[in-house]
Amino acid sequence: MKRISLALLIFFISCIKIFADSSYGVSFSTRMPKTYIILFPEHNYRTPDVLTLSFDMYISQPLSIGQVLMIKYGESSILSLTYIGKDPENCNFVLNPVSDKKKYIEIPFDAGRAVKGNWFTLSIEISLNNRTATVILDDKSYVLSDLNFPETSEYNIFFGPHNAGLSDVIAMAVANVVISENGQVKHVFPLNESKGELAADTLSPVVAEVKFPEW
């Protein structure tokens, strides 16, 4: 069942991804005021046993360091995904709990992809029961284990700089944000608006806040 649900999610993402190009989605400004997104500004959602976040991404300047996103559970449990591009041969995404930065995984990124202007899909699957967070890039999985999640909590997701993580953001664009709970797609944010600071969820009445966007 899990394999079927994941296959459907990948198919769903591939269907909406065909519209993406280097000008699609939200571009993040690295200058003040910096761009950031709050997916659920009105209230948080109860954390499912398995939460999957998938999105399309484009990086225009691979040699940079900054916050990509944060996933918040309850009041204190936060997972941070950052990007660290030190040189063309050493670029990585890094996933770690904010409360324990010694616990992390690195996901290699080919800096040449930014030069070519390619979009790519990145997914994060969080399992409360297994206490793991798995990052999937180019069909390769990178697992962060032994995480401490609260038994009951609510979650929210932030793209860009956040007060609990890095204040810097890389020169990136994000589109087609898809959130699944226990294998079922619950929220889809295409981020295809052309102006303003609101982004609609096509599956629910939720409206995300997109602060200081570059459409």
mmCIF file with all atom_site columns, C-alpha atoms in Angstrom:
data_model
loop_
_atom_site.group_PDB
_atom_site.id
_atom_site.type_symbol
_atom_site.label_atom_id
_atom_site.label_alt_id
_atom_site.label_comp_id
_atom_site.label_asym_id
_atom_site.label_entity_id
_atom_site.label_seq_id
_atom_site.pdbx_PDB_ins_code
_atom_site.Cartn_x
_atom_site.Cartn_y
_atom_site.Cartn_z
_atom_site.occupancy
_atom_site.B_iso_or_equiv
_atom_site.pdbx_formal_charge
_atom_site.auth_seq_id
_atom_site.auth_comp_id
_atom_site.auth_asym_id
_atom_site.auth_atom_id
_atom_site.pdbx_PDB_model_num
ATOM 1   C CA . MET A 1 1   ? 0.000  0.000  0.000   1.00 0.00 ? 1   MET A CA 1
ATOM 2   C CA . LYS A 1 2   ? 2.807  2.398  0.890   1.00 0.00 ? 2   LYS A CA 1
ATOM 3   C CA . ARG A 1 3   ? 4.558  1.714  -2.432  1.00 0.00 ? 3   ARG A CA 1
ATOM 4   C CA . ILE A 1 4   ? 1.330  2.347  -4.323  1.00 0.00 ? 4   ILE A CA 1
ATOM 5   C CA . SER A 1 5   ? 0.727  5.615  -2.480  1.00 0.00 ? 5   SER A CA 1
ATOM 6   C CA . LEU A 1 6   ? 4.288  6.776  -3.157  1.00 0.00 ? 6   LEU A CA 1
ATOM 7   C CA . ALA A 1 7   ? 3.941  5.867  -6.830  1.00 0.00 ? 7   ALA A CA 1
ATOM 8   C CA . LEU A 1 8   ? 0.728  7.874  -7.078  1.00 0.00 ? 8   LEU A CA 1
ATOM 9   C CA . LEU A 1 9   ? 2.404  10.835 -5.401  1.00 0.00 ? 9   LEU A CA 1
ATOM 10  C CA . ILE A 1 10  ? 5.332  10.713 -7.835  1.00 0.00 ? 10  ILE A CA 1
ATOM 11  C CA . PHE A 1 11  ? 2.907  10.479 -10.774 1.00 0.00 ? 11  PHE A CA 1
ATOM 12  C CA . PHE A 1 12  ? 0.896  13.415 -9.433  1.00 0.00 ? 12  PHE A CA 1
ATOM 13  C CA . ILE A 1 13  ? 4.017  15.537 -9.049  1.00 0.00 ? 13  ILE A CA 1
ATOM 14  C CA . SER A 1 14  ? 5.260  14.663 -12.524 1.00 0.00 ? 14  SER A CA 1
ATOM 15  C CA . CYS A 1 15  ? 1.928  15.778 -13.985 1.00 0.00 ? 15  CYS A CA 1
ATOM 16  C CA . ILE A 1 16  ? 2.111  19.260 -12.474 1.00 0.00 ? 16  ILE A CA 1
ATOM 17  C CA . LYS A 1 17  ? 5.867  19.578 -12.959 1.00 0.00 ? 17  LYS A CA 1
ATOM 18  C CA . ILE A 1 18  ? 5.628  19.754 -16.730 1.00 0.00 ? 18  ILE A CA 1
ATOM 19  C CA . PHE A 1 19  ? 4.659  23.408 -16.439 1.00 0.00 ? 19  PHE A CA 1
ATOM 20  C CA . ALA A 1 20  ? 7.809  24.389 -14.522 1.00 0.00 ? 20  ALA A CA 1
ATOM 21  C CA . ASP A 1 21  ? 10.600 26.489 -15.991 1.00 0.00 ? 21  ASP A CA 1
ATOM 22  C CA . SER A 1 22  ? 13.181 28.918 -14.607 1.00 0.00 ? 22  SER A CA 1
ATOM 23  C CA . SER A 1 23  ? 10.542 31.662 -14.180 1.00 0.00 ? 23  SER A CA 1
ATOM 24  C CA . TYR A 1 24  ? 7.895  29.475 -12.553 1.00 0.00 ? 24  TYR A CA 1
ATOM 25  C CA . GLY A 1 25  ? 7.001  29.441 -8.870  1.00 0.00 ? 25  GLY A CA 1
ATOM 26  C CA . VAL A 1 26  ? 8.302  31.805 -6.209  1.00 0.00 ? 26  VAL A CA 1
ATOM 27  C CA . SER A 1 27  ? 11.829 33.181 -6.402  1.00 0.00 ? 27  SER A CA 1
ATOM 28  C CA . PHE A 1 28  ? 13.464 34.020 -3.073  1.00 0.00 ? 28  PHE A CA 1
ATOM 29  C CA . SER A 1 29  ? 15.224 37.337 -2.645  1.00 0.00 ? 29  SER A CA 1
ATOM 30  C CA . THR A 1 30  ? 18.554 37.141 -0.804  1.00 0.00 ? 30  THR A CA 1
ATOM 31  C CA . ARG A 1 31  ? 18.428 40.880 -0.136  1.00 0.00 ? 31  ARG A CA 1
ATOM 32  C CA . MET A 1 32  ? 16.395 42.596 2.574   1.00 0.00 ? 32  MET A CA 1
ATOM 33  C CA . PRO A 1 33  ? 13.530 42.098 2.954   1.00 0.00 ? 33  PRO A CA 1
ATOM 34  C CA . LYS A 1 34  ? 14.050 38.401 2.316   1.00 0.00 ? 34  LYS A CA 1
ATOM 35  C CA . THR A 1 35  ? 11.391 36.119 0.906   1.00 0.00 ? 35  THR A CA 1
ATOM 36  C CA . TYR A 1 36  ? 9.773  33.504 3.122   1.00 0.00 ? 36  TYR A CA 1
ATOM 37  C CA . ILE A 1 37  ? 6.652  31.316 3.045   1.00 0.00 ? 37  ILE A CA 1
ATOM 38  C CA . ILE A 1 38  ? 4.344  30.138 5.839   1.00 0.00 ? 38  ILE A CA 1
ATOM 39  C CA . LEU A 1 39  ? 2.181  27.334 4.475   1.00 0.00 ? 39  LEU A CA 1
ATOM 40  C CA . PHE A 1 40  ? -0.380 27.352 7.299   1.00 0.00 ? 40  PHE A CA 1
ATOM 41  C CA . PRO A 1 41  ? -0.577 30.888 8.717   1.00 0.00 ? 41  PRO A CA 1
ATOM 42  C CA . GLU A 1 42  ? -3.999 30.479 10.335  1.00 0.00 ? 42  GLU A CA 1
ATOM 43  C CA . HIS A 1 43  ? -3.368 27.321 12.381  1.00 0.00 ? 43  HIS A CA 1
ATOM 44  C CA . ASN A 1 44  ? -1.208 24.212 12.503  1.00 0.00 ? 44  ASN A CA 1
ATOM 45  C CA . TYR A 1 45  ? -2.353 20.711 11.530  1.00 0.00 ? 45  TYR A CA 1
ATOM 46  C CA . ARG A 1 46  ? -2.283 17.563 13.620  1.00 0.00 ? 46  ARG A CA 1
ATOM 47  C CA . THR A 1 47  ? 0.848  15.594 12.875  1.00 0.00 ? 47  THR A CA 1
ATOM 48  C CA . PRO A 1 48  ? 0.141  12.322 10.998  1.00 0.00 ? 48  PRO A CA 1
ATOM 49  C CA . ASP A 1 49  ? 2.095  9.114  11.502  1.00 0.00 ? 49  ASP A CA 1
ATOM 50  C CA . VAL A 1 50  ? 3.753  9.678  8.119   1.00 0.00 ? 50  VAL A CA 1
ATOM 51  C CA . LEU A 1 51  ? 4.153  13.168 6.658   1.00 0.00 ? 51  LEU A CA 1
ATOM 52  C CA . THR A 1 52  ? 5.565  13.610 3.162   1.00 0.00 ? 52  THR A CA 1
ATOM 53  C CA . LEU A 1 53  ? 6.594  16.968 1.728   1.00 0.00 ? 53  LEU A CA 1
ATOM 54  C CA . SER A 1 54  ? 7.613  17.222 -1.916  1.00 0.00 ? 54  SER A CA 1
ATOM 55  C CA . PHE A 1 55  ? 8.442  20.277 -4.006  1.00 0.00 ? 55  PHE A CA 1
ATOM 56  C CA . ASP A 1 56  ? 10.177 21.425 -7.161  1.00 0.00 ? 56  ASP A CA 1
ATOM 57  C CA . MET A 1 57  ? 13.249 23.568 -6.695  1.00 0.00 ? 57  MET A CA 1
ATOM 58  C CA . TYR A 1 58  ? 15.683 25.608 -8.737  1.00 0.00 ? 58  TYR A CA 1
ATOM 59  C CA . ILE A 1 59  ? 19.017 26.977 -7.451  1.00 0.00 ? 59  ILE A CA 1
ATOM 60  C CA . SER A 1 60  ? 20.560 29.819 -9.456  1.00 0.00 ? 60  SER A CA 1
ATOM 61  C CA . GLN A 1 61  ? 23.668 30.392 -7.307  1.00 0.00 ? 61  GLN A CA 1
ATOM 62  C CA . PRO A 1 62  ? 25.087 27.065 -6.077  1.00 0.00 ? 62  PRO A CA 1
ATOM 63  C CA . LEU A 1 63  ? 27.993 28.588 -4.160  1.00 0.00 ? 63  LEU A CA 1
ATOM 64  C CA . SER A 1 64  ? 26.015 29.986 -1.250  1.00 0.00 ? 64  SER A CA 1
ATOM 65  C CA . ILE A 1 65  ? 24.697 29.064 2.192   1.00 0.00 ? 65  ILE A CA 1
ATOM 66  C CA . GLY A 1 66  ? 21.162 29.516 3.473   1.00 0.00 ? 66  GLY A CA 1
ATOM 67  C CA . GLN A 1 67  ? 17.913 28.158 4.809   1.00 0.00 ? 67  GLN A CA 1
ATOM 68  C CA . VAL A 1 68  ? 15.661 26.146 2.495   1.00 0.00 ? 68  VAL A CA 1
ATOM 69  C CA . LEU A 1 69  ? 12.842 25.151 4.840   1.00 0.00 ? 69  LEU A CA 1
ATOM 70  C CA . MET A 1 70  ? 11.842 24.177 8.355   1.00 0.00 ? 70  MET A CA 1
ATOM 71  C CA . ILE A 1 71  ? 9.238  21.661 9.522   1.00 0.00 ? 71  ILE A CA 1
ATOM 72  C CA . LYS A 1 72  ? 7.911  22.415 12.985  1.00 0.00 ? 72  LYS A CA 1
ATOM 73  C CA . TYR A 1 73  ? 6.342  19.840 15.305  1.00 0.00 ? 73  TYR A CA 1
ATOM 74  C CA . GLY A 1 74  ? 4.670  21.204 18.403  1.00 0.00 ? 74  GLY A CA 1
ATOM 75  C CA . GLU A 1 75  ? 6.463  23.953 20.289  1.00 0.00 ? 75  GLU A CA 1
ATOM 76  C CA . SER A 1 76  ? 10.057 22.768 20.247  1.00 0.00 ? 76  SER A CA 1
ATOM 77  C CA . SER A 1 77  ? 10.646 19.981 17.686  1.00 0.00 ? 77  SER A CA 1
ATOM 78  C CA . ILE A 1 78  ? 11.949 21.496 14.470  1.00 0.00 ? 78  ILE A CA 1
ATOM 79  C CA . LEU A 1 79  ? 13.659 19.923 11.467  1.00 0.00 ? 79  LEU A CA 1
ATOM 80  C CA . SER A 1 80  ? 15.822 22.224 9.390   1.00 0.00 ? 80  SER A CA 1
ATOM 81  C CA . LEU A 1 81  ? 16.898 21.778 5.765   1.00 0.00 ? 81  LEU A CA 1
ATOM 82  C CA . THR A 1 82  ? 19.741 24.061 4.769   1.00 0.00 ? 82  THR A CA 1
ATOM 83  C CA . TYR A 1 83  ? 21.920 24.322 1.686   1.00 0.00 ? 83  TYR A CA 1
ATOM 84  C CA . ILE A 1 84  ? 25.682 24.661 1.937   1.00 0.00 ? 84  ILE A CA 1
ATOM 85  C CA . GLY A 1 85  ? 27.650 25.299 -1.240  1.00 0.00 ? 85  GLY A CA 1
ATOM 86  C CA . LYS A 1 86  ? 31.309 25.772 -0.348  1.00 0.00 ? 86  LYS A CA 1
ATOM 87  C CA . ASP A 1 87  ? 32.838 25.070 -3.756  1.00 0.00 ? 87  ASP A CA 1
ATOM 88  C CA . PRO A 1 88  ? 31.738 23.359 -6.992  1.00 0.00 ? 88  PRO A CA 1
ATOM 89  C CA . GLU A 1 89  ? 32.896 19.979 -5.671  1.00 0.00 ? 89  GLU A CA 1
ATOM 90  C CA . ASN A 1 90  ? 31.328 20.321 -2.225  1.00 0.00 ? 90  ASN A CA 1
ATOM 91  C CA . CYS A 1 91  ? 27.655 21.292 -2.301  1.00 0.00 ? 91  CYS A CA 1
ATOM 92  C CA . ASN A 1 92  ? 25.129 19.630 0.010   1.00 0.00 ? 92  ASN A CA 1
ATOM 93  C CA . PHE A 1 93  ? 21.703 19.888 1.518   1.00 0.00 ? 93  PHE A CA 1
ATOM 94  C CA . VAL A 1 94  ? 21.844 19.294 5.275   1.00 0.00 ? 94  VAL A CA 1
ATOM 95  C CA . LEU A 1 95  ? 18.913 18.016 7.334   1.00 0.00 ? 95  LEU A CA 1
ATOM 96  C CA . ASN A 1 96  ? 19.108 18.212 11.114  1.00 0.00 ? 96  ASN A CA 1
ATOM 97  C CA . PRO A 1 97  ? 16.947 18.783 14.203  1.00 0.00 ? 97  PRO A CA 1
ATOM 98  C CA . VAL A 1 98  ? 17.467 22.332 15.433  1.00 0.00 ? 98  VAL A CA 1
ATOM 99  C CA . SER A 1 99  ? 17.796 21.096 19.017  1.00 0.00 ? 99  SER A CA 1
ATOM 100 C CA . ASP A 1 100 ? 20.698 18.762 18.149  1.00 0.00 ? 100 ASP A CA 1
ATOM 101 C CA . LYS A 1 101 ? 22.899 20.034 15.347  1.00 0.00 ? 101 LYS A CA 1
ATOM 102 C CA . LYS A 1 102 ? 25.394 17.201 15.872  1.00 0.00 ? 102 LYS A CA 1
ATOM 103 C CA . LYS A 1 103 ? 22.765 14.858 14.417  1.00 0.00 ? 103 LYS A CA 1
ATOM 104 C CA . TYR A 1 104 ? 22.441 15.427 10.682  1.00 0.00 ? 104 TYR A CA 1
ATOM 105 C CA . ILE A 1 105 ? 22.597 13.942 7.203   1.00 0.00 ? 105 ILE A CA 1
ATOM 106 C CA . GLU A 1 106 ? 24.136 15.409 4.059   1.00 0.00 ? 106 GLU A CA 1
ATOM 107 C CA . ILE A 1 107 ? 22.546 15.130 0.628   1.00 0.00 ? 107 ILE A CA 1
ATOM 108 C CA . PRO A 1 108 ? 25.050 15.791 -2.196  1.00 0.00 ? 108 PRO A CA 1
ATOM 109 C CA . PHE A 1 109 ? 24.059 18.292 -4.878  1.00 0.00 ? 109 PHE A CA 1
ATOM 110 C CA . ASP A 1 110 ? 25.714 18.681 -8.276  1.00 0.00 ? 110 ASP A CA 1
ATOM 111 C CA . ALA A 1 111 ? 26.484 22.387 -8.687  1.00 0.00 ? 111 ALA A CA 1
ATOM 112 C CA . GLY A 1 112 ? 26.439 21.924 -12.455 1.00 0.00 ? 112 GLY A CA 1
ATOM 113 C CA . ARG A 1 113 ? 22.678 21.558 -12.325 1.00 0.00 ? 113 ARG A CA 1
ATOM 114 C CA . ALA A 1 114 ? 22.348 25.196 -11.302 1.00 0.00 ? 114 ALA A CA 1
ATOM 115 C CA . VAL A 1 115 ? 24.469 26.347 -14.221 1.00 0.00 ? 115 VAL A CA 1
ATOM 116 C CA . LYS A 1 116 ? 22.192 24.460 -16.606 1.00 0.00 ? 116 LYS A CA 1
ATOM 117 C CA . GLY A 1 117 ? 19.108 25.932 -14.925 1.00 0.00 ? 117 GLY A CA 1
ATOM 118 C CA . ASN A 1 118 ? 17.496 22.605 -14.191 1.00 0.00 ? 118 ASN A CA 1
ATOM 119 C CA . TRP A 1 119 ? 14.557 22.179 -11.848 1.00 0.00 ? 119 TRP A CA 1
ATOM 120 C CA . PHE A 1 120 ? 14.563 19.107 -9.622  1.00 0.00 ? 120 PHE A CA 1
ATOM 121 C CA . THR A 1 121 ? 12.194 17.477 -7.140  1.00 0.00 ? 121 THR A CA 1
ATOM 122 C CA . LEU A 1 122 ? 13.125 17.037 -3.501  1.00 0.00 ? 122 LEU A CA 1
ATOM 123 C CA . SER A 1 123 ? 11.032 15.048 -1.013  1.00 0.00 ? 123 SER A CA 1
ATOM 124 C CA . ILE A 1 124 ? 11.124 14.641 2.755   1.00 0.00 ? 124 ILE A CA 1
ATOM 125 C CA . GLU A 1 125 ? 9.233  11.805 4.441   1.00 0.00 ? 125 GLU A CA 1
ATOM 126 C CA . ILE A 1 126 ? 8.888  11.901 8.214   1.00 0.00 ? 126 ILE A CA 1
ATOM 127 C CA . SER A 1 127 ? 7.783  8.819  10.151  1.00 0.00 ? 127 SER A CA 1
ATOM 128 C CA . LEU A 1 128 ? 6.800  9.366  13.757  1.00 0.00 ? 128 LEU A CA 1
ATOM 129 C CA . ASN A 1 129 ? 6.643  5.640  14.510  1.00 0.00 ? 129 ASN A CA 1
ATOM 130 C CA . ASN A 1 130 ? 10.074 4.936  13.024  1.00 0.00 ? 130 ASN A CA 1
ATOM 131 C CA . ARG A 1 131 ? 11.514 8.196  14.349  1.00 0.00 ? 131 ARG A CA 1
ATOM 132 C CA . THR A 1 132 ? 13.085 8.906  10.978  1.00 0.00 ? 132 THR A CA 1
ATOM 133 C CA . ALA A 1 133 ? 13.242 11.633 8.360   1.00 0.00 ? 133 ALA A CA 1
ATOM 134 C CA . THR A 1 134 ? 14.120 10.539 4.834   1.00 0.00 ? 134 THR A CA 1
ATOM 135 C CA . VAL A 1 135 ? 15.238 12.922 2.096   1.00 0.00 ? 135 VAL A CA 1
ATOM 136 C CA . ILE A 1 136 ? 14.787 11.689 -1.473  1.00 0.00 ? 136 ILE A CA 1
ATOM 137 C CA . LEU A 1 137 ? 16.689 13.301 -4.339  1.00 0.00 ? 137 LEU A CA 1
ATOM 138 C CA . ASP A 1 138 ? 17.198 11.712 -7.763  1.00 0.00 ? 138 ASP A CA 1
ATOM 139 C CA . ASP A 1 139 ? 15.695 8.438  -6.521  1.00 0.00 ? 139 ASP A CA 1
ATOM 140 C CA . LYS A 1 140 ? 18.325 8.192  -3.768  1.00 0.00 ? 140 LYS A CA 1
ATOM 141 C CA . SER A 1 141 ? 17.281 8.110  -0.100  1.00 0.00 ? 141 SER A CA 1
ATOM 142 C CA . TYR A 1 142 ? 19.142 9.623  2.835   1.00 0.00 ? 142 TYR A CA 1
ATOM 143 C CA . VAL A 1 143 ? 17.810 8.662  6.277   1.00 0.00 ? 143 VAL A CA 1
ATOM 144 C CA . LEU A 1 144 ? 18.138 10.603 9.529   1.00 0.00 ? 144 LEU A CA 1
ATOM 145 C CA . SER A 1 145 ? 17.357 8.218  12.420  1.00 0.00 ? 145 SER A CA 1
ATOM 146 C CA . ASP A 1 146 ? 16.674 8.276  16.172  1.00 0.00 ? 146 ASP A CA 1
ATOM 147 C CA . LEU A 1 147 ? 14.709 11.516 16.136  1.00 0.00 ? 147 LEU A CA 1
ATOM 148 C CA . ASN A 1 148 ? 12.728 12.619 19.158  1.00 0.00 ? 148 ASN A CA 1
ATOM 149 C CA . PHE A 1 149 ? 9.205  13.544 18.133  1.00 0.00 ? 149 PHE A CA 1
ATOM 150 C CA . PRO A 1 150 ? 6.450  14.429 20.612  1.00 0.00 ? 150 PRO A CA 1
ATOM 151 C CA . GLU A 1 151 ? 3.709  11.801 20.857  1.00 0.00 ? 151 GLU A CA 1
ATOM 152 C CA . THR A 1 152 ? 1.016  14.298 19.934  1.00 0.00 ? 152 THR A CA 1
ATOM 153 C CA . SER A 1 153 ? 1.689  17.545 18.142  1.00 0.00 ? 153 SER A CA 1
ATOM 154 C CA . GLU A 1 154 ? 0.718  19.828 15.306  1.00 0.00 ? 154 GLU A CA 1
ATOM 155 C CA . TYR A 1 155 ? 2.937  20.695 12.354  1.00 0.00 ? 155 TYR A CA 1
ATOM 156 C CA . ASN A 1 156 ? 3.666  23.663 10.129  1.00 0.00 ? 156 ASN A CA 1
ATOM 157 C CA . ILE A 1 157 ? 6.103  24.234 7.285   1.00 0.00 ? 157 ILE A CA 1
ATOM 158 C CA . PHE A 1 158 ? 8.182  27.318 6.493   1.00 0.00 ? 158 PHE A CA 1
ATOM 159 C CA . PHE A 1 159 ? 10.281 28.027 3.399   1.00 0.00 ? 159 PHE A CA 1
ATOM 160 C CA . GLY A 1 160 ? 13.142 30.506 3.571   1.00 0.00 ? 160 GLY A CA 1
ATOM 161 C CA . PRO A 1 161 ? 14.626 32.170 6.657   1.00 0.00 ? 161 PRO A CA 1
ATOM 162 C CA . HIS A 1 162 ? 13.032 31.438 10.026  1.00 0.00 ? 162 HIS A CA 1
ATOM 163 C CA . ASN A 1 163 ? 13.819 32.781 13.494  1.00 0.00 ? 163 ASN A CA 1
ATOM 164 C CA . ALA A 1 164 ? 14.695 29.281 14.723  1.00 0.00 ? 164 ALA A CA 1
ATOM 165 C CA . GLY A 1 165 ? 17.251 28.659 11.966  1.00 0.00 ? 165 GLY A CA 1
ATOM 166 C CA . LEU A 1 166 ? 19.483 30.528 9.546   1.00 0.00 ? 166 LEU A CA 1
ATOM 167 C CA . SER A 1 167 ? 18.570 34.093 8.684   1.00 0.00 ? 167 SER A CA 1
ATOM 168 C CA . ASP A 1 168 ? 20.119 33.737 5.220   1.00 0.00 ? 168 ASP A CA 1
ATOM 169 C CA . VAL A 1 169 ? 18.329 32.261 2.225   1.00 0.00 ? 169 VAL A CA 1
ATOM 170 C CA . ILE A 1 170 ? 19.898 31.011 -0.984  1.00 0.00 ? 170 ILE A CA 1
ATOM 171 C CA . ALA A 1 171 ? 18.984 32.261 -4.447  1.00 0.00 ? 171 ALA A CA 1
ATOM 172 C CA . MET A 1 172 ? 16.336 29.672 -5.200  1.00 0.00 ? 172 MET A CA 1
ATOM 173 C CA . ALA A 1 173 ? 12.860 29.228 -6.593  1.00 0.00 ? 173 ALA A CA 1
ATOM 174 C CA . VAL A 1 174 ? 10.197 26.843 -5.292  1.00 0.00 ? 174 VAL A CA 1
ATOM 175 C CA . ALA A 1 175 ? 7.064  25.480 -6.973  1.00 0.00 ? 175 ALA A CA 1
ATOM 176 C CA . ASN A 1 176 ? 4.544  22.630 -6.759  1.00 0.00 ? 176 ASN A CA 1
ATOM 177 C CA . VAL A 1 177 ? 4.563  22.028 -3.014  1.00 0.00 ? 177 VAL A CA 1
ATOM 178 C CA . VAL A 1 178 ? 2.708  18.784 -2.264  1.00 0.00 ? 178 VAL A CA 1
ATOM 179 C CA . ILE A 1 179 ? 1.923  17.530 1.247   1.00 0.00 ? 179 ILE A CA 1
ATOM 180 C CA . SER A 1 180 ? 0.696  14.002 1.954   1.00 0.00 ? 180 SER A CA 1
ATOM 181 C CA . GLU A 1 181 ? -0.524 12.588 5.240   1.00 0.00 ? 181 GLU A CA 1
ATOM 182 C CA . ASN A 1 182 ? -0.341 8.816  5.671   1.00 0.00 ? 182 ASN A CA 1
ATOM 183 C CA . GLY A 1 183 ? -0.078 8.332  1.917   1.00 0.00 ? 183 GLY A CA 1
ATOM 184 C CA . GLN A 1 184 ? -2.948 10.639 0.943   1.00 0.00 ? 184 GLN A CA 1
ATOM 185 C CA . VAL A 1 185 ? -2.337 13.965 -0.806  1.00 0.00 ? 185 VAL A CA 1
ATOM 186 C CA . LYS A 1 186 ? -3.861 16.686 1.396   1.00 0.00 ? 186 LYS A CA 1
ATOM 187 C CA . HIS A 1 187 ? -2.415 19.978 0.169   1.00 0.00 ? 187 HIS A CA 1
ATOM 188 C CA . VAL A 1 188 ? -1.068 21.225 -3.159  1.00 0.00 ? 188 VAL A CA 1
ATOM 189 C CA . PHE A 1 189 ? 0.415  24.705 -3.532  1.00 0.00 ? 189 PHE A CA 1
ATOM 190 C CA . PRO A 1 190 ? 1.386  25.241 -7.209  1.00 0.00 ? 190 PRO A CA 1
ATOM 191 C CA . LEU A 1 191 ? 2.772  28.707 -6.331  1.00 0.00 ? 191 LEU A CA 1
ATOM 192 C CA . ASN A 1 192 ? 1.732  29.938 -9.756  1.00 0.00 ? 192 ASN A CA 1
ATOM 193 C CA . GLU A 1 193 ? 0.358  33.287 -8.652  1.00 0.00 ? 193 GLU A CA 1
ATOM 194 C CA . SER A 1 194 ? 1.678  36.331 -10.500 1.00 0.00 ? 194 SER A CA 1
ATOM 195 C CA . LYS A 1 195 ? 1.404  38.938 -7.757  1.00 0.00 ? 195 LYS A CA 1
ATOM 196 C CA . GLY A 1 196 ? 0.511  39.519 -4.125  1.00 0.00 ? 196 GLY A CA 1
ATOM 197 C CA . GLU A 1 197 ? 1.515  37.752 -0.907  1.00 0.00 ? 197 GLU A CA 1
ATOM 198 C CA . LEU A 1 198 ? -0.994 34.888 -0.881  1.00 0.00 ? 198 LEU A CA 1
ATOM 199 C CA . ALA A 1 199 ? -0.767 31.426 -2.461  1.00 0.00 ? 199 ALA A CA 1
ATOM 200 C CA . ALA A 1 200 ? -3.756 29.107 -2.785  1.00 0.00 ? 200 ALA A CA 1
ATOM 201 C CA . ASP A 1 201 ? -3.963 25.439 -1.877  1.00 0.00 ? 201 ASP A CA 1
ATOM 202 C CA . THR A 1 202 ? -5.814 23.753 -4.747  1.00 0.00 ? 202 THR A CA 1
ATOM 203 C CA . LEU A 1 203 ? -7.219 20.974 -2.506  1.00 0.00 ? 203 LEU A CA 1
ATOM 204 C CA . SER A 1 204 ? -8.483 22.976 0.463   1.00 0.00 ? 204 SER A CA 1
ATOM 205 C CA . PRO A 1 205 ? -9.408 26.529 1.529   1.00 0.00 ? 205 PRO A CA 1
ATOM 206 C CA . VAL A 1 206 ? -5.905 27.046 2.990   1.00 0.00 ? 206 VAL A CA 1
ATOM 207 C CA . VAL A 1 207 ? -4.058 30.128 1.779   1.00 0.00 ? 207 VAL A CA 1
ATOM 208 C CA . ALA A 1 208 ? -0.316 30.332 2.391   1.00 0.00 ? 208 ALA A CA 1
ATOM 209 C CA . GLU A 1 209 ? 1.479  33.563 3.185   1.00 0.00 ? 209 GLU A CA 1
ATOM 210 C CA . VAL A 1 210 ? 4.287  34.432 0.775   1.00 0.00 ? 210 VAL A CA 1
ATOM 211 C CA . LYS A 1 211 ? 6.174  37.398 2.176   1.00 0.00 ? 211 LYS A CA 1
ATOM 212 C CA . PHE A 1 212 ? 8.203  39.641 -0.152  1.00 0.00 ? 212 PHE A CA 1
ATOM 213 C CA . PRO A 1 213 ? 7.952  37.254 -3.138  1.00 0.00 ? 213 PRO A CA 1
ATOM 214 C CA . GLU A 1 214 ? 9.509  37.609 -6.560  1.00 0.00 ? 214 GLU A CA 1
ATOM 215 C CA . TRP A 1 215 ? 6.905  36.129 -8.896  1.00 0.00 ? 215 TRP A CA 1
#
